[in-house]
Structures are given as structure tokens and as C-alpha cells.
């Protein structure tokens, strides 16, 4: 004996096959399937791109930007070792590093260019070392008065390795002539974006000469396990410290980047869910016309003992067949488009001769993609739910068909 659900599925397939012979109904049905497929495909690919930018933000950009930072209100920290020790005692803190940050001007002839100078402890490995040659990093560790500039900044100033670089640093709260120090350019780093135009790295001793102090550091920066817990870590560690200092974290200084990504993700969800909703309306139209066309068949099936609930299931299954086909095509297409998107963008750049993501402006030079299977499942479930909701009214309308009136229809 055939079960209720298999019987409803078989009748739904038969109705759908006959529907495909009708040109107009077939066109509307194909439109709904294509709309769901396109909506699902674009939503999966879009979410993969947003995931890619978020991953690059977390793993690349935030590896260079201080995740948590404690900065002296004036001058240098009184006891940076105490700050480091108490910071490392927190379970979320991976590393704590002393830093000296200052603003300077690079003088090249009559030209002056602003630069952010960071004095770093060269006995500790840092993320910036991944973006410079090992020889440059080794030289910075060994050379007392050397500097490493961003690649684009060195190019703008027409400087090369071994050239002399003059830095001017103004003393805080003073109108006297700025402190002038001459350094040797040891090499360059290439991170991408504005960092390459604005940053310079020196060792801590050189940085102390720049700001005119004999010892100490201006800041201690922390690397944390969970970057989204940065604000909590800053507050918890800050309450344990005795120094009068500023508490800062990346969500305050760079959080707008993350919020922008989340905003674009939300807008993408809303727009493409509306696209899926419009495609689902075609399912409603198709089923309503199918119900009108199959009135006599429904009446005959009812006289043969088919219950109203079975009629309801028939048209739910018929509508879901359109939706499921579109979802399968959209999921496969979305996965393929996500994986092929970086190469596709390169091909478009080759054809147009234009760079979509310029490396001297953005910290990425190609579209980042991170395909996550939970996004594919989520998009598919949303499409299934919307397809199922679109079938409810036509299926209910079919189940309410009056048997005698339906049979009398010609």
C-alpha cells in the first residue's frame, strides 16, 4: 500500500509534468525556479565575500593594529614591566609588548612628509616581520640608528636602501625647534593600503632618542585570544594597573571597519531575501493557475476517497519541487561562483585594464573569499521556508474545492 506522503509526491510530480506542457504555466514556473536559484547563488557568493573581508580584517589588519593598548597620559609609563606582568596574568592575553609611538616628519630636501613612527622591541617577533624580508628585520635588530619605511612611502620620497633619512619630531607642549635625527634606511615593508604610505619602524633605543627620553616606553600593546573581547580585557586589566593611563582597543579606533562589513552583510541579507520573496510569489501564481486548471481532476480524486489533507499535501509538494530545484541550482552555483570569484575579478581587471582593489589604497589586492558551509545551509533553509510559505494559500485553496462543482466543470 502506498503511503500518504509518497502518494502526494507522485501526484504532485504528475501535475508538474503536465504543467510543463503548457507554455505559459511552464514559463512562470521556470521564472520562479530561476529567481530562487539566482537569489540563493548571489546571496551565498555575497556572504562568502563578506566572510573573506572579515577574515582579512581579523587575521591581517588587526595583527598590525593594537588590539588593546595602554598609553601614558604624559611622557612615559612609570612601570611598564608591571603593566606587562599584570596583562599577561589575564587569561585572554596572549602577548604584551612595549611600544613607543610618535608622530614625525620625514625631510627630503625641501619636502616634508608626515609619518607614524613606531619604536618596537626587536627581541620579540611581531606581525610586521611577515611583510618585510628576513634580512631587513635582522638588520633592524642589529643597527642602532636605522629605520624601515613603508614601500610606497620610500617610493614617494625616492629613497632606497642605505640612504640617509632625516626625521623631525616636535616636543610635546613646546614651541621650540623640533628634534632632528638622521637615520639609515635599512629597507622597506609591504603591507598594503595606507599603512605603506604612513608608517615607519625603528627599535626602542632609536625611538627614545626621537622623543628625548633615556628610558621607558609610551605604551604597552596587548594581543588577545578573542578580538571581540578586547574592550572587556582593556577594562579588566586597566583596573588592576596603578599608572594613570589611557585605555584603548581596536573596536574604538578601527571598529568602524567591522561595523561597515556587518552593515553591508545585513543589507545584503535584506535585499536578497526580498529577491527570494519575489521569486516565491511566482510559485503562488503558478499554483493558483494550476489549481484552476486541475479543478476537475481534484474533484475526481476527492470522489475516489482522497482527503482534503492529501490535496493540501499535493500542492505543497508541487510548489516545493520548483523551490527545491532552484535551491539546488542556486547552492551549486553559489559555491562555484564563490570559489571562482577571485579569478573572475582578475579576468575582469585584465579585460578592462582597471584595478578593482588597488594595493596602495586597500590592505588587500584581490577580492577575499571565505566560503562557509553554514552560510550555504542557512541560505538554503531560508529559501525552503519561503518556498513552503508560498505554497500554503494555493494548497489551502485547492483543498477547499467543492467536489460536485469541480466535476461539473468541462
mmCIF file of C-alpha atoms in Angstrom:
data_model
loop_
_atom_site.group_PDB
_atom_site.id
_atom_site.type_symbol
_atom_site.label_atom_id
_atom_site.label_comp_id
_atom_site.label_asym_id
_atom_site.label_seq_id
_atom_site.Cartn_x
_atom_site.Cartn_y
_atom_site.Cartn_z
ATOM 1 C CA UNK A 1 0.000 0.000 0.000
ATOM 2 C CA UNK A 2 1.367 3.388 -0.981
ATOM 3 C CA UNK A 3 1.865 5.745 1.956
ATOM 4 C CA UNK A 4 0.185 9.151 2.156
ATOM 5 C CA UNK A 5 3.293 11.250 1.562
ATOM 6 C CA UNK A 6 4.663 9.177 -1.383
ATOM 7 C CA UNK A 7 1.216 9.274 -2.993
ATOM 8 C CA UNK A 8 1.009 13.041 -2.642
ATOM 9 C CA UNK A 9 4.545 13.372 -4.026
ATOM 10 C CA UNK A 10 3.712 11.169 -7.046
ATOM 11 C CA UNK A 11 0.560 13.142 -7.854
ATOM 12 C CA UNK A 12 2.454 16.417 -7.449
ATOM 13 C CA UNK A 13 5.097 15.229 -9.925
ATOM 14 C CA UNK A 14 2.386 14.182 -12.404
ATOM 15 C CA UNK A 15 0.664 17.560 -12.167
ATOM 16 C CA UNK A 16 4.023 19.288 -12.625
ATOM 17 C CA UNK A 17 4.889 17.244 -15.734
ATOM 18 C CA UNK A 18 1.567 18.141 -17.308
ATOM 19 C CA UNK A 19 2.098 21.756 -16.283
ATOM 20 C CA UNK A 20 5.386 21.811 -18.192
ATOM 21 C CA UNK A 21 3.472 21.110 -21.409
ATOM 22 C CA UNK A 22 1.599 24.389 -21.000
ATOM 23 C CA UNK A 23 3.778 27.190 -22.377
ATOM 24 C CA UNK A 24 2.544 29.982 -20.122
ATOM 25 C CA UNK A 25 2.484 27.966 -16.907
ATOM 26 C CA UNK A 26 5.843 26.482 -17.780
ATOM 27 C CA UNK A 27 7.312 29.980 -18.230
ATOM 28 C CA UNK A 28 6.037 31.221 -14.845
ATOM 29 C CA UNK A 29 7.210 28.026 -13.143
ATOM 30 C CA UNK A 30 10.672 28.341 -14.705
ATOM 31 C CA UNK A 31 10.788 32.012 -13.677
ATOM 32 C CA UNK A 32 10.176 31.122 -10.034
ATOM 33 C CA UNK A 33 12.837 28.406 -10.143
ATOM 34 C CA UNK A 34 15.337 30.734 -11.823
ATOM 35 C CA UNK A 35 14.596 33.562 -9.389
ATOM 36 C CA UNK A 36 15.187 31.354 -6.359
ATOM 37 C CA UNK A 37 18.362 29.937 -7.949
ATOM 38 C CA UNK A 38 19.787 33.395 -8.726
ATOM 39 C CA UNK A 39 18.854 34.791 -5.322
ATOM 40 C CA UNK A 40 20.436 31.855 -3.499
ATOM 41 C CA UNK A 41 23.559 31.936 -5.678
ATOM 42 C CA UNK A 42 24.193 35.668 -5.253
ATOM 43 C CA UNK A 43 23.463 35.543 -1.511
ATOM 44 C CA UNK A 44 25.935 32.681 -0.955
ATOM 45 C CA UNK A 45 28.621 34.424 -3.031
ATOM 46 C CA UNK A 46 27.998 37.766 -1.295
ATOM 47 C CA UNK A 47 28.209 36.241 2.170
ATOM 48 C CA UNK A 48 31.442 34.486 1.173
ATOM 49 C CA UNK A 49 32.950 37.840 0.177
ATOM 50 C CA UNK A 50 31.828 39.440 3.454
ATOM 51 C CA UNK A 51 33.332 36.492 5.347
ATOM 52 C CA UNK A 52 36.545 36.987 3.386
ATOM 53 C CA UNK A 53 36.805 40.673 4.294
ATOM 54 C CA UNK A 54 36.020 39.866 7.927
ATOM 55 C CA UNK A 55 38.707 37.168 7.990
ATOM 56 C CA UNK A 56 41.251 39.524 6.422
ATOM 57 C CA UNK A 57 40.340 42.176 8.979
ATOM 58 C CA UNK A 58 40.856 39.760 11.876
ATOM 59 C CA UNK A 59 43.930 37.880 10.654
ATOM 60 C CA UNK A 60 45.754 40.572 8.682
ATOM 61 C CA UNK A 61 44.822 44.134 9.559
ATOM 62 C CA UNK A 62 44.253 43.577 13.286
ATOM 63 C CA UNK A 63 47.569 41.751 13.529
ATOM 64 C CA UNK A 64 49.222 45.116 12.877
ATOM 65 C CA UNK A 65 46.816 47.387 14.751
ATOM 66 C CA UNK A 66 47.000 47.224 18.575
ATOM 67 C CA UNK A 67 44.112 45.094 19.813
ATOM 68 C CA UNK A 68 44.403 46.572 23.314
ATOM 69 C CA UNK A 69 46.735 49.417 24.258
ATOM 70 C CA UNK A 70 47.681 51.196 27.472
ATOM 71 C CA UNK A 71 49.266 54.615 26.839
ATOM 72 C CA UNK A 72 50.823 57.022 29.303
ATOM 73 C CA UNK A 73 48.819 60.219 29.708
ATOM 74 C CA UNK A 74 52.039 62.235 29.682
ATOM 75 C CA UNK A 75 55.576 61.169 28.914
ATOM 76 C CA UNK A 76 56.358 57.511 29.516
ATOM 77 C CA UNK A 77 54.816 54.781 31.650
ATOM 78 C CA UNK A 78 56.207 54.731 35.188
ATOM 79 C CA UNK A 79 56.441 50.951 35.394
ATOM 80 C CA UNK A 80 55.914 49.247 32.018
ATOM 81 C CA UNK A 81 57.142 45.904 33.404
ATOM 82 C CA UNK A 82 54.314 45.936 35.937
ATOM 83 C CA UNK A 83 51.826 46.650 33.146
ATOM 84 C CA UNK A 84 53.194 43.747 31.091
ATOM 85 C CA UNK A 85 53.213 41.362 34.067
ATOM 86 C CA UNK A 86 49.617 42.112 35.098
ATOM 87 C CA UNK A 87 48.437 41.990 31.490
ATOM 88 C CA UNK A 88 49.945 38.539 30.911
ATOM 89 C CA UNK A 89 48.167 37.311 34.049
ATOM 90 C CA UNK A 90 44.831 37.777 32.282
ATOM 91 C CA UNK A 91 43.666 34.516 30.603
ATOM 92 C CA UNK A 92 42.671 36.314 27.385
ATOM 93 C CA UNK A 93 46.073 37.948 26.819
ATOM 94 C CA UNK A 94 48.498 36.128 24.507
ATOM 95 C CA UNK A 95 51.301 38.700 24.394
ATOM 96 C CA UNK A 96 52.192 42.116 25.837
ATOM 97 C CA UNK A 97 54.798 44.282 24.097
ATOM 98 C CA UNK A 98 56.407 47.640 24.968
ATOM 99 C CA UNK A 99 55.993 50.292 22.256
ATOM 100 C CA UNK A 100 56.936 53.910 21.649
ATOM 101 C CA UNK A 101 54.678 55.759 19.207
ATOM 102 C CA UNK A 102 55.234 59.263 17.949
ATOM 103 C CA UNK A 103 54.416 61.486 15.014
ATOM 104 C CA UNK A 104 57.317 62.742 12.913
ATOM 105 C CA UNK A 105 58.126 64.483 9.655
ATOM 106 C CA UNK A 106 60.445 62.977 7.071
ATOM 107 C CA UNK A 107 62.575 65.688 5.479
ATOM 108 C CA UNK A 108 63.755 65.041 1.938
ATOM 109 C CA UNK A 109 65.300 68.198 0.576
ATOM 110 C CA UNK A 110 62.605 70.844 0.815
ATOM 111 C CA UNK A 111 59.864 68.264 1.045
ATOM 112 C CA UNK A 112 58.258 67.222 4.366
ATOM 113 C CA UNK A 113 56.053 64.145 4.770
ATOM 114 C CA UNK A 114 54.173 63.120 7.899
ATOM 115 C CA UNK A 115 54.827 59.622 9.243
ATOM 116 C CA UNK A 116 53.752 57.478 12.187
ATOM 117 C CA UNK A 117 56.928 56.165 13.855
ATOM 118 C CA UNK A 118 56.751 53.033 15.989
ATOM 119 C CA UNK A 119 59.607 52.010 18.233
ATOM 120 C CA UNK A 120 59.402 48.265 18.820
ATOM 121 C CA UNK A 121 61.286 45.711 20.903
ATOM 122 C CA UNK A 122 63.274 43.846 18.268
ATOM 123 C CA UNK A 123 63.799 40.850 20.555
ATOM 124 C CA UNK A 124 60.097 39.975 20.158
ATOM 125 C CA UNK A 125 58.566 38.625 16.975
ATOM 126 C CA UNK A 126 55.872 40.887 15.542
ATOM 127 C CA UNK A 127 53.299 40.673 12.770
ATOM 128 C CA UNK A 128 55.071 43.352 10.703
ATOM 129 C CA UNK A 129 58.020 40.993 10.211
ATOM 130 C CA UNK A 130 55.814 38.894 7.918
ATOM 131 C CA UNK A 131 55.742 41.816 5.467
ATOM 132 C CA UNK A 132 59.460 42.545 5.268
ATOM 133 C CA UNK A 133 62.469 40.486 4.225
ATOM 134 C CA UNK A 134 64.234 38.480 6.919
ATOM 135 C CA UNK A 135 67.413 40.395 6.105
ATOM 136 C CA UNK A 136 65.686 43.730 6.788
ATOM 137 C CA UNK A 137 64.358 42.523 10.148
ATOM 138 C CA UNK A 138 67.768 41.126 11.110
ATOM 139 C CA UNK A 139 69.433 44.403 10.192
ATOM 140 C CA UNK A 140 66.921 46.391 12.253
ATOM 141 C CA UNK A 141 67.761 44.208 15.250
ATOM 142 C CA UNK A 142 71.477 44.886 14.864
ATOM 143 C CA UNK A 143 71.584 48.511 13.682
ATOM 144 C CA UNK A 144 71.198 51.145 16.446
ATOM 145 C CA UNK A 145 70.105 54.065 14.257
ATOM 146 C CA UNK A 146 68.181 52.508 11.439
ATOM 147 C CA UNK A 147 64.622 52.853 10.121
ATOM 148 C CA UNK A 148 62.300 50.704 7.994
ATOM 149 C CA UNK A 149 59.789 52.621 5.873
ATOM 150 C CA UNK A 150 56.667 51.533 4.064
ATOM 151 C CA UNK A 151 57.383 50.595 0.462
ATOM 152 C CA UNK A 152 55.090 53.259 -1.005
ATOM 153 C CA UNK A 153 56.452 55.951 1.325
ATOM 154 C CA UNK A 154 60.039 55.148 0.296
ATOM 155 C CA UNK A 155 58.999 55.216 -3.363
ATOM 156 C CA UNK A 156 57.240 58.577 -2.954
ATOM 157 C CA UNK A 157 60.363 60.034 -1.326
ATOM 158 C CA UNK A 158 62.632 58.359 -3.914
ATOM 159 C CA UNK A 159 64.634 56.661 -1.181
ATOM 160 C CA UNK A 160 66.428 53.342 -1.439
ATOM 161 C CA UNK A 161 68.226 51.042 0.975
ATOM 162 C CA UNK A 162 71.271 52.676 2.565
ATOM 163 C CA UNK A 163 70.053 56.255 2.043
ATOM 164 C CA UNK A 164 70.034 58.756 4.866
ATOM 165 C CA UNK A 165 66.619 59.690 6.294
ATOM 166 C CA UNK A 166 66.097 62.824 8.419
ATOM 167 C CA UNK A 167 63.239 62.695 10.940
ATOM 168 C CA UNK A 168 61.893 65.759 12.754
ATOM 169 C CA UNK A 169 59.924 65.268 15.971
ATOM 170 C CA UNK A 170 58.259 68.142 17.821
ATOM 171 C CA UNK A 171 58.467 68.162 21.612
ATOM 172 C CA UNK A 172 55.048 67.970 23.252
ATOM 173 C CA UNK A 173 53.822 71.245 24.695
ATOM 174 C CA UNK A 174 56.829 73.155 23.340
ATOM 175 C CA UNK A 175 57.263 75.652 20.510
ATOM 176 C CA UNK A 176 60.999 75.091 20.275
ATOM 177 C CA UNK A 177 62.720 73.784 17.181
ATOM 178 C CA UNK A 178 61.804 70.137 16.594
ATOM 179 C CA UNK A 179 64.262 67.434 17.476
ATOM 180 C CA UNK A 180 66.178 66.331 14.387
ATOM 181 C CA UNK A 181 67.700 62.877 13.966
ATOM 182 C CA UNK A 182 69.386 61.277 10.973
ATOM 183 C CA UNK A 183 68.827 57.553 10.388
ATOM 184 C CA UNK A 184 69.851 54.977 7.808
ATOM 185 C CA UNK A 185 67.147 53.399 5.645
ATOM 186 C CA UNK A 186 67.564 49.662 6.257
ATOM 187 C CA UNK A 187 64.822 48.542 3.887
ATOM 188 C CA UNK A 188 61.061 48.593 3.375
ATOM 189 C CA UNK A 189 57.984 46.588 4.265
ATOM 190 C CA UNK A 190 54.943 45.982 2.070
ATOM 191 C CA UNK A 191 51.659 45.519 3.944
ATOM 192 C CA UNK A 192 49.298 47.255 1.551
ATOM 193 C CA UNK A 193 46.961 50.201 1.761
ATOM 194 C CA UNK A 194 47.685 53.419 3.585
ATOM 195 C CA UNK A 195 49.986 51.657 6.054
ATOM 196 C CA UNK A 196 52.697 51.576 3.377
ATOM 197 C CA UNK A 197 52.376 55.366 2.982
ATOM 198 C CA UNK A 198 52.319 56.360 6.643
ATOM 199 C CA UNK A 199 54.315 54.005 8.873
ATOM 200 C CA UNK A 200 57.974 53.697 9.856
ATOM 201 C CA UNK A 201 59.574 51.274 12.297
ATOM 202 C CA UNK A 202 62.649 51.765 14.489
ATOM 203 C CA UNK A 203 63.970 49.946 17.541
ATOM 204 C CA UNK A 204 63.175 51.169 21.049
ATOM 205 C CA UNK A 205 66.540 52.879 21.647
ATOM 206 C CA UNK A 206 66.193 54.903 18.461
ATOM 207 C CA UNK A 207 62.620 55.806 19.386
ATOM 208 C CA UNK A 208 63.802 57.061 22.788
ATOM 209 C CA UNK A 209 66.283 59.338 21.029
ATOM 210 C CA UNK A 210 63.440 60.650 18.874
ATOM 211 C CA UNK A 211 61.214 61.616 21.806
ATOM 212 C CA UNK A 212 64.125 62.637 24.040
ATOM 213 C CA UNK A 213 63.884 60.186 26.948
ATOM 214 C CA UNK A 214 66.580 58.000 28.455
ATOM 215 C CA UNK A 215 64.378 55.016 29.308
ATOM 216 C CA UNK A 216 60.822 53.739 29.418
ATOM 217 C CA UNK A 217 58.107 53.393 26.780
ATOM 218 C CA UNK A 218 54.968 55.341 25.962
ATOM 219 C CA UNK A 219 52.649 52.353 25.509
ATOM 220 C CA UNK A 220 52.125 48.653 26.076
ATOM 221 C CA UNK A 221 50.064 46.829 23.463
ATOM 222 C CA UNK A 222 48.295 43.522 24.023
ATOM 223 C CA UNK A 223 47.396 40.668 21.721
ATOM 224 C CA UNK A 224 44.248 38.841 22.845
ATOM 225 C CA UNK A 225 42.753 35.436 22.068
ATOM 226 C CA UNK A 226 39.277 36.728 21.240
ATOM 227 C CA UNK A 227 39.479 40.056 19.437
ATOM 228 C CA UNK A 228 35.809 40.770 20.221
ATOM 229 C CA UNK A 229 36.636 40.645 23.929
ATOM 230 C CA UNK A 230 39.184 43.464 23.517
ATOM 231 C CA UNK A 231 37.077 46.082 25.308
ATOM 232 C CA UNK A 232 36.396 43.765 28.235
ATOM 233 C CA UNK A 233 40.096 42.850 28.506
ATOM 234 C CA UNK A 234 41.118 46.531 28.404
ATOM 235 C CA UNK A 235 38.734 47.374 31.249
ATOM 236 C CA UNK A 236 39.594 44.351 33.401
ATOM 237 C CA UNK A 237 43.366 44.727 33.079
ATOM 238 C CA UNK A 238 43.157 48.523 33.344
ATOM 239 C CA UNK A 239 41.507 48.306 36.772
ATOM 240 C CA UNK A 240 44.495 46.313 38.030
ATOM 241 C CA UNK A 241 47.063 48.925 36.982
ATOM 242 C CA UNK A 242 48.430 51.707 39.175
ATOM 243 C CA UNK A 243 49.585 54.033 36.382
ATOM 244 C CA UNK A 244 47.450 56.947 35.229
ATOM 245 C CA UNK A 245 46.986 55.992 31.580
ATOM 246 C CA UNK A 246 44.660 55.834 28.595
ATOM 247 C CA UNK A 247 42.830 52.586 27.819
ATOM 248 C CA UNK A 248 42.296 51.927 24.144
ATOM 249 C CA UNK A 249 41.265 48.990 21.959
ATOM 250 C CA UNK A 250 40.773 48.278 18.270
ATOM 251 C CA UNK A 251 36.971 48.469 18.396
ATOM 252 C CA UNK A 252 37.286 52.138 19.308
ATOM 253 C CA UNK A 253 39.951 53.046 16.743
ATOM 254 C CA UNK A 254 39.171 50.657 13.873
ATOM 255 C CA UNK A 255 35.753 49.265 14.808
ATOM 256 C CA UNK A 256 34.089 51.212 12.004
ATOM 257 C CA UNK A 257 35.631 48.774 9.511
ATOM 258 C CA UNK A 258 33.995 45.808 11.215
ATOM 259 C CA UNK A 259 30.688 47.647 11.605
ATOM 260 C CA UNK A 260 30.731 48.558 7.906
ATOM 261 C CA UNK A 261 31.193 44.891 6.968
ATOM 262 C CA UNK A 262 28.323 43.851 9.234
ATOM 263 C CA UNK A 263 26.100 46.612 7.837
ATOM 264 C CA UNK A 264 26.780 45.517 4.256
ATOM 265 C CA UNK A 265 26.064 41.910 5.274
ATOM 266 C CA UNK A 266 22.722 42.940 6.815
ATOM 267 C CA UNK A 267 21.701 44.989 3.770
ATOM 268 C CA UNK A 268 22.679 42.086 1.516
ATOM 269 C CA UNK A 269 20.509 39.736 3.566
ATOM 270 C CA UNK A 270 17.503 42.054 3.350
ATOM 271 C CA UNK A 271 17.824 42.763 -0.374
ATOM 272 C CA UNK A 272 18.375 39.184 -1.449
ATOM 273 C CA UNK A 273 15.691 37.811 0.871
ATOM 274 C CA UNK A 274 13.332 40.218 -0.890
ATOM 275 C CA UNK A 275 14.557 38.792 -4.216
ATOM 276 C CA UNK A 276 13.702 35.310 -2.938
ATOM 277 C CA UNK A 277 10.300 36.589 -1.795
ATOM 278 C CA UNK A 278 9.550 37.966 -5.264
ATOM 279 C CA UNK A 279 10.591 34.656 -6.806
ATOM 280 C CA UNK A 280 8.328 32.846 -4.338
ATOM 281 C CA UNK A 281 5.347 34.934 -5.494
ATOM 282 C CA UNK A 282 5.742 33.234 -8.872
ATOM 283 C CA UNK A 283 5.194 29.931 -7.080
ATOM 284 C CA UNK A 284 1.920 31.327 -5.736
ATOM 285 C CA UNK A 285 0.851 32.419 -9.224
ATOM 286 C CA UNK A 286 1.807 29.071 -10.764
ATOM 287 C CA UNK A 287 -0.062 27.048 -8.163
ATOM 288 C CA UNK A 288 -3.186 29.213 -8.298
ATOM 289 C CA UNK A 289 -3.415 28.737 -12.068
ATOM 290 C CA UNK A 290 -2.680 25.028 -11.697
ATOM 291 C CA UNK A 291 -5.471 24.672 -9.144
ATOM 292 C CA UNK A 292 -7.875 26.430 -11.511
ATOM 293 C CA UNK A 293 -6.813 24.163 -14.363
ATOM 294 C CA UNK A 294 -6.996 20.958 -12.280
ATOM 295 C CA UNK A 295 -10.401 21.544 -10.669
ATOM 296 C CA UNK A 296 -11.966 18.566 -12.423
ATOM 297 C CA UNK A 297 -9.025 16.292 -11.549
ATOM 298 C CA UNK A 298 -9.229 17.364 -7.915
ATOM 299 C CA UNK A 299 -12.969 16.598 -7.859
ATOM 300 C CA UNK A 300 -12.424 13.122 -9.316
ATOM 301 C CA UNK A 301 -9.662 12.374 -6.810
ATOM 302 C CA UNK A 302 -11.933 13.504 -3.961
ATOM 303 C CA UNK A 303 -14.753 11.181 -5.097
ATOM 304 C CA UNK A 304 -12.212 8.338 -5.114
ATOM 305 C CA UNK A 305 -11.599 8.933 -1.417
ATOM 306 C CA UNK A 306 -8.702 11.364 -1.407
ATOM 307 C CA UNK A 307 -8.915 13.538 1.691
ATOM 308 C CA UNK A 308 -8.577 17.306 1.875
ATOM 309 C CA UNK A 309 -5.274 16.944 3.735
ATOM 310 C CA UNK A 310 -3.900 14.852 0.837
ATOM 311 C CA UNK A 311 -4.927 17.534 -1.675
ATOM 312 C CA UNK A 312 -3.190 20.081 0.537
ATOM 313 C CA UNK A 313 -0.007 17.996 0.511
ATOM 314 C CA UNK A 314 -0.120 17.547 -3.290
ATOM 315 C CA UNK A 315 0.101 21.261 -3.993
ATOM 316 C CA UNK A 316 2.577 21.911 -1.206
ATOM 317 C CA UNK A 317 4.849 19.290 -2.786
ATOM 318 C CA UNK A 318 4.302 20.717 -6.253
ATOM 319 C CA UNK A 319 5.348 24.181 -5.151
ATOM 320 C CA UNK A 320 8.300 22.824 -3.198
ATOM 321 C CA UNK A 321 9.508 20.956 -6.271
ATOM 322 C CA UNK A 322 10.017 24.292 -8.016
ATOM 323 C CA UNK A 323 11.670 25.753 -4.921
ATOM 324 C CA UNK A 324 13.925 22.761 -4.240
ATOM 325 C CA UNK A 325 15.144 22.683 -7.840
ATOM 326 C CA UNK A 326 16.011 26.379 -7.634
ATOM 327 C CA UNK A 327 17.704 25.916 -4.266
ATOM 328 C CA UNK A 328 19.885 23.044 -5.533
ATOM 329 C CA UNK A 329 20.894 25.016 -8.630
ATOM 330 C CA UNK A 330 21.499 28.157 -6.541
ATOM 331 C CA UNK A 331 23.573 26.347 -3.901
ATOM 332 C CA UNK A 332 25.786 24.678 -6.509
ATOM 333 C CA UNK A 333 26.074 27.914 -8.478
ATOM 334 C CA UNK A 334 26.819 29.932 -5.320
ATOM 335 C CA UNK A 335 29.602 27.564 -4.269
ATOM 336 C CA UNK A 336 31.087 27.616 -7.766
ATOM 337 C CA UNK A 337 30.828 31.407 -8.040
ATOM 338 C CA UNK A 338 32.426 31.891 -4.618
ATOM 339 C CA UNK A 339 35.386 29.672 -5.491
ATOM 340 C CA UNK A 340 35.831 31.247 -8.924
ATOM 341 C CA UNK A 341 35.266 34.870 -7.871
ATOM 342 C CA UNK A 342 38.948 35.876 -7.304
ATOM 343 C CA UNK A 343 39.947 34.538 -10.737
ATOM 344 C CA UNK A 344 36.845 36.098 -12.279
ATOM 345 C CA UNK A 345 37.771 39.505 -10.842
ATOM 346 C CA UNK A 346 41.306 39.161 -12.204
ATOM 347 C CA UNK A 347 39.872 38.354 -15.635
ATOM 348 C CA UNK A 348 37.613 41.434 -15.472
ATOM 349 C CA UNK A 349 40.627 43.557 -14.464
ATOM 350 C CA UNK A 350 42.538 42.125 -17.432
ATOM 351 C CA UNK A 351 39.710 42.957 -19.845
ATOM 352 C CA UNK A 352 39.056 46.463 -18.526
ATOM 353 C CA UNK A 353 42.640 47.364 -17.662
ATOM 354 C CA UNK A 354 41.475 48.707 -14.301
ATOM 355 C CA UNK A 355 42.340 47.527 -10.803
ATOM 356 C CA UNK A 356 39.312 46.841 -8.625
ATOM 357 C CA UNK A 357 41.230 46.855 -5.322
ATOM 358 C CA UNK A 358 44.377 48.951 -5.614
ATOM 359 C CA UNK A 359 47.053 47.682 -3.213
ATOM 360 C CA UNK A 360 48.215 51.232 -2.471
ATOM 361 C CA UNK A 361 44.732 52.138 -1.194
ATOM 362 C CA UNK A 362 43.361 48.936 0.357
ATOM 363 C CA UNK A 363 45.135 46.411 2.577
ATOM 364 C CA UNK A 364 44.016 43.632 0.196
ATOM 365 C CA UNK A 365 44.790 43.483 -3.513
ATOM 366 C CA UNK A 366 42.146 40.941 -4.564
ATOM 367 C CA UNK A 367 38.612 40.017 -3.573
ATOM 368 C CA UNK A 368 38.911 37.836 -0.444
ATOM 369 C CA UNK A 369 36.535 34.864 -0.321
ATOM 370 C CA UNK A 370 35.815 32.597 2.630
ATOM 371 C CA UNK A 371 33.126 30.041 1.802
ATOM 372 C CA UNK A 372 31.457 28.754 4.960
ATOM 373 C CA UNK A 373 29.114 25.787 4.735
ATOM 374 C CA UNK A 374 26.821 27.136 7.432
ATOM 375 C CA UNK A 375 26.029 30.045 5.098
ATOM 376 C CA UNK A 376 25.106 27.627 2.310
ATOM 377 C CA UNK A 377 22.846 25.707 4.700
ATOM 378 C CA UNK A 378 21.297 28.904 6.096
ATOM 379 C CA UNK A 379 20.533 30.348 2.659
ATOM 380 C CA UNK A 380 19.071 27.023 1.528
ATOM 381 C CA UNK A 381 16.861 26.816 4.630
ATOM 382 C CA UNK A 382 15.625 30.386 4.117
ATOM 383 C CA UNK A 383 14.750 29.581 0.505
ATOM 384 C CA UNK A 384 12.979 26.338 1.537
ATOM 385 C CA UNK A 385 10.931 28.139 4.195
ATOM 386 C CA UNK A 386 9.926 30.923 1.807
ATOM 387 C CA UNK A 387 9.025 28.406 -0.898
ATOM 388 C CA UNK A 388 6.944 26.413 1.598
ATOM 389 C CA UNK A 389 5.144 29.544 2.816
ATOM 390 C CA UNK A 390 4.349 30.465 -0.787
ATOM 391 C CA UNK A 391 2.542 27.144 -1.278
ATOM 392 C CA UNK A 392 0.227 27.399 1.730
ATOM 393 C CA UNK A 393 -2.553 29.577 0.315
ATOM 394 C CA UNK A 394 -2.818 27.846 -3.096
ATOM 395 C CA UNK A 395 -2.730 24.427 -1.385
ATOM 396 C CA UNK A 396 -5.427 25.509 1.083
ATOM 397 C CA UNK A 397 -7.482 26.909 -1.790
ATOM 398 C CA UNK A 398 -7.190 23.566 -3.650
ATOM 399 C CA UNK A 399 -8.205 21.568 -0.563
ATOM 400 C CA UNK A 400 -11.413 23.656 -0.255
ATOM 401 C CA UNK A 401 -12.568 22.719 -3.753
ATOM 402 C CA UNK A 402 -16.250 21.702 -3.877
ATOM 403 C CA UNK A 403 -16.413 18.179 -5.325
ATOM 404 C CA UNK A 404 -19.703 18.428 -7.247
ATOM 405 C CA UNK A 405 -18.939 21.806 -8.762
ATOM 406 C CA UNK A 406 -15.454 20.653 -9.742
ATOM 407 C CA UNK A 407 -16.763 17.513 -11.520
ATOM 408 C CA UNK A 408 -19.348 19.517 -13.414
ATOM 409 C CA UNK A 409 -16.649 21.753 -14.885
ATOM 410 C CA UNK A 410 -15.982 20.988 -18.535
#
